Short mmCIF file of C-alpha atoms in Angstrom, two decimals:
data_model
loop_
_atom_site.label_atom_id
_atom_site.label_comp_id
_atom_site.label_asym_id
_atom_site.label_seq_id
_atom_site.Cartn_x
_atom_site.Cartn_y
_atom_site.Cartn_z
CA MET A 1 12.79 94.73 -10.32
CA LYS A 2 15.11 94.97 -13.85
CA ILE A 3 13.73 98.62 -15.70
CA VAL A 4 14.46 99.32 -19.68
CA VAL A 5 14.10 103.27 -19.23
CA ILE A 6 14.10 104.11 -23.33
CA GLY A 7 14.47 108.17 -23.27
CA ALA A 8 16.40 107.79 -19.93
CA SER A 9 18.88 111.28 -20.79
CA GLY A 10 15.38 113.25 -21.33
CA THR A 11 13.72 115.69 -19.00
CA ILE A 12 10.42 112.79 -17.95
CA GLY A 13 12.83 109.52 -18.67
CA LYS A 14 15.91 112.03 -15.95
CA ALA A 15 12.86 112.25 -13.47
CA VAL A 16 11.97 108.71 -13.86
CA VAL A 17 15.39 107.17 -13.42
CA GLU A 18 15.86 109.61 -10.15
CA ASN A 19 12.31 107.35 -9.09
CA LEU A 20 13.52 104.35 -9.50
CA GLN A 21 17.10 103.67 -9.01
CA ASP A 22 17.11 103.28 -4.91
CA ARG A 23 14.78 100.81 -5.32
CA HIS A 24 15.20 99.09 -9.18
CA GLU A 25 17.75 97.55 -11.12
CA VAL A 26 17.39 101.01 -14.06
CA ILE A 27 19.23 100.71 -17.54
CA LYS A 28 19.38 103.46 -19.07
CA VAL A 29 19.06 103.36 -22.61
CA GLY A 30 19.07 106.22 -25.53
CA LYS A 31 18.98 107.60 -29.36
CA SER A 32 22.83 108.25 -27.95
CA SER A 33 23.93 108.47 -24.98
CA GLY A 34 23.24 105.67 -21.96
CA ASP A 35 23.50 102.24 -21.27
CA TYR A 36 23.05 100.95 -24.25
CA GLN A 37 21.14 103.57 -27.71
CA VAL A 38 18.23 102.31 -29.73
CA ASP A 39 16.40 105.06 -32.45
CA ILE A 40 12.59 103.64 -31.66
CA ALA A 41 11.82 104.74 -35.38
CA ASP A 42 13.91 101.82 -36.83
CA GLU A 43 12.50 98.41 -35.75
CA SER A 44 15.62 96.54 -36.53
CA SER A 45 18.07 99.10 -34.14
CA ILE A 46 15.01 98.03 -31.05
CA GLN A 47 15.23 94.71 -32.28
CA ALA A 48 19.37 95.30 -31.81
CA LEU A 49 18.92 96.33 -28.22
CA PHE A 50 16.90 93.51 -26.90
CA GLU A 51 19.14 90.97 -28.12
CA LYS A 52 21.78 93.02 -26.10
CA VAL A 53 19.15 93.81 -22.73
CA GLY A 54 17.71 90.46 -22.26
CA GLU A 55 15.29 89.07 -20.13
CA PHE A 56 13.00 92.22 -18.01
CA ASP A 57 10.56 92.83 -15.57
CA ALA A 58 9.52 96.31 -16.69
CA LEU A 59 10.10 98.66 -19.60
CA VAL A 60 8.88 102.92 -20.13
CA SER A 61 9.30 104.44 -22.56
CA ALA A 62 9.95 108.44 -22.60
CA THR A 63 10.54 108.92 -26.22
CA GLY A 64 8.82 109.48 -29.42
CA ASP A 65 9.48 112.00 -32.76
CA LEU A 66 7.04 114.95 -33.56
CA ALA A 67 6.59 116.88 -35.87
CA PHE A 68 4.75 120.04 -35.66
CA ALA A 69 3.21 123.15 -38.70
CA ALA A 70 -0.46 124.28 -40.28
CA LEU A 71 -2.34 121.84 -41.26
CA GLY A 72 -2.53 123.12 -44.68
CA GLU A 73 1.34 123.37 -45.03
CA MET A 74 2.27 119.89 -43.18
CA THR A 75 4.33 117.99 -45.79
CA SER A 76 3.89 114.15 -45.83
CA GLU A 77 8.11 113.95 -44.73
CA GLN A 78 6.57 115.70 -42.35
CA TRP A 79 4.28 113.33 -40.74
CA ASP A 80 6.20 110.15 -41.07
CA VAL A 81 8.66 111.74 -38.67
CA GLY A 82 5.75 111.12 -35.59
CA LEU A 83 3.86 108.00 -37.70
CA ARG A 84 7.20 106.37 -37.44
CA SER A 85 8.94 107.00 -34.25
CA LYS A 86 6.24 108.42 -31.24
CA LEU A 87 3.55 106.34 -32.51
CA MET A 88 5.08 102.53 -34.54
CA GLY A 89 7.99 103.13 -32.93
CA GLN A 90 6.62 102.58 -29.06
CA ILE A 91 3.38 100.46 -30.32
CA ASN A 92 7.33 98.02 -31.93
CA LEU A 93 8.52 98.45 -28.15
CA VAL A 94 5.88 96.17 -26.88
CA ARG A 95 5.18 93.81 -30.19
CA HIS A 96 9.43 93.20 -29.83
CA GLY A 97 9.68 93.63 -26.35
CA LEU A 98 7.05 90.44 -25.59
CA LYS A 99 9.13 88.37 -25.68
CA TYR A 100 11.94 89.70 -23.90
CA ILE A 101 9.41 90.21 -20.84
CA ARG A 102 8.90 88.38 -17.87
CA ASP A 103 5.63 86.87 -16.48
CA GLN A 104 3.00 89.73 -14.46
CA GLY A 105 5.20 92.66 -16.69
CA SER A 106 5.14 96.20 -17.64
CA PHE A 107 5.26 99.14 -20.03
CA THR A 108 4.56 102.10 -20.07
CA LEU A 109 4.27 104.07 -23.03
CA THR A 110 3.80 108.52 -23.28
CA SER A 111 1.41 110.54 -25.43
CA GLY A 112 0.27 113.72 -23.82
CA ILE A 113 -1.94 116.95 -23.32
CA LEU A 114 -2.86 116.52 -27.39
CA SER A 115 -4.93 113.46 -27.72
CA VAL A 116 -7.39 115.49 -25.51
CA ASP A 117 -6.58 119.02 -26.47
CA PRO A 118 -5.76 119.46 -29.36
CA ILE A 119 -3.46 122.98 -30.17
CA ALA A 120 -2.44 125.13 -33.33
CA TRP A 121 0.21 123.43 -35.47
CA GLY A 122 -0.40 120.00 -33.14
CA ALA A 123 -3.29 117.97 -35.79
CA ALA A 124 -0.45 114.93 -36.62
CA ALA A 125 0.80 115.33 -32.00
CA THR A 126 -2.90 114.77 -31.79
CA THR A 127 -3.06 111.98 -33.86
CA VAL A 128 -0.18 110.60 -32.88
CA ASN A 129 -1.18 110.78 -29.04
CA GLY A 130 -4.88 109.24 -29.74
CA ALA A 131 -3.37 106.92 -31.19
CA LEU A 132 -1.49 105.46 -28.95
CA GLU A 133 -3.76 105.84 -26.61
CA HIS A 134 -5.88 103.75 -28.35
CA PHE A 135 -3.86 101.21 -29.25
CA ALA A 136 -2.26 100.70 -25.46
CA VAL A 137 -6.13 99.97 -24.45
CA ALA A 138 -6.88 97.29 -27.00
CA ALA A 139 -3.24 95.21 -26.56
CA ALA A 140 -3.65 95.35 -23.13
CA ILE A 141 -6.63 93.34 -24.19
CA GLU A 142 -4.53 90.49 -25.63
CA ALA A 143 -1.27 90.59 -24.06
CA PRO A 144 0.17 87.72 -22.90
CA ARG A 145 1.30 86.10 -19.53
CA GLY A 146 -0.17 88.92 -17.59
CA VAL A 147 1.75 91.89 -18.97
CA ARG A 148 0.70 94.62 -18.18
CA ILE A 149 0.54 97.66 -20.81
CA ASN A 150 -0.56 101.33 -20.45
CA VAL A 151 0.21 105.24 -20.66
CA VAL A 152 1.11 108.02 -18.51
CA SER A 153 -0.70 111.25 -20.62
CA PRO A 154 1.44 114.46 -19.31
CA THR A 155 0.59 118.25 -19.83
CA VAL A 156 3.18 120.16 -20.44
CA LEU A 157 5.71 120.49 -18.30
CA THR A 158 7.65 122.80 -16.06
CA GLU A 159 10.45 122.43 -16.40
CA SER A 160 10.12 123.24 -20.20
CA TRP A 161 7.00 125.89 -20.01
CA ASP A 162 9.70 128.43 -21.84
CA LYS A 163 10.38 127.22 -24.16
CA TYR A 164 6.16 125.37 -24.65
CA GLY A 165 4.17 127.22 -22.69
CA SER A 166 2.99 129.67 -25.31
CA PHE A 167 1.61 126.95 -26.53
CA PHE A 168 -0.28 126.51 -24.49
CA PRO A 169 -3.00 129.23 -23.94
CA GLY A 170 -4.05 128.75 -20.10
CA GLU A 171 -2.67 125.35 -19.24
CA THR A 172 -1.36 124.72 -15.95
CA PRO A 173 2.06 123.11 -16.06
CA VAL A 174 3.37 119.75 -13.89
CA ASP A 175 6.11 119.02 -12.67
CA ALA A 176 8.29 116.30 -14.48
CA ALA A 177 8.89 115.15 -10.53
CA LYS A 178 4.98 114.68 -10.54
CA VAL A 179 5.01 112.47 -14.18
CA ALA A 180 6.78 110.58 -13.12
CA LYS A 181 4.90 109.23 -10.07
CA ALA A 182 3.00 108.18 -12.83
CA PHE A 183 5.73 105.44 -13.99
CA GLN A 184 6.67 103.96 -10.86
CA LYS A 185 2.32 103.42 -10.89
CA SER A 186 2.07 102.32 -13.99
CA ILE A 187 5.18 99.93 -12.60
CA GLU A 188 4.93 99.10 -9.53
CA GLY A 189 1.31 98.85 -9.41
CA ALA A 190 -1.22 96.76 -11.24
CA GLN A 191 -3.51 98.70 -12.72
CA THR A 192 -3.25 97.93 -17.23
CA GLY A 193 -4.67 98.78 -20.18
CA LYS A 194 -5.59 102.56 -18.20
CA VAL A 195 -4.58 105.95 -19.79
CA ILE A 196 -2.81 107.75 -16.61
CA TYR A 197 -3.93 111.28 -17.53
CA LEU A 198 -1.56 113.98 -15.91
CA ARG A 199 -2.63 117.28 -15.31
CA GLY A 200 -0.51 120.78 -13.57
#
């Protein structure tokens, strides 16, 4: 299969590429690195990416920016970061990607634990992750030509624990390699309209 991995240089993206590259043709995409570049917050950039990549069998999105701040202090600009990037950016990857994905192909998006387990300063992240999961469940009903849409929702990564662990008291982190297995399940399996939750 020809698989497009967006966010291929990130911790999850690297693990996904490593898991898939021996069995599939993997196209690595980043904001400033990889085989191609894209800014998912820019719809015209997404359109340009697909024009260059052409037809593909599966797309992984392991990217999306979010802002964190106290609810009473978060600005409209900070809210827009997650809404334009992690939410609408990934939705637009599906919307525009439907024109290029082959029959029986799959989209796998990334949300996160905050959709169901909020933290302080994380209202925007919880809102965006929850909305993305509901989008995938609903969009899978309408996806044409046997195309599947799923979301992987990991907890904080082991590799990022030193940086973010203090925001998740009592949480058990999960290895990026385990998260990559969930993407494999979505791509190579048969499920659609599912949120694959990964907890430590």
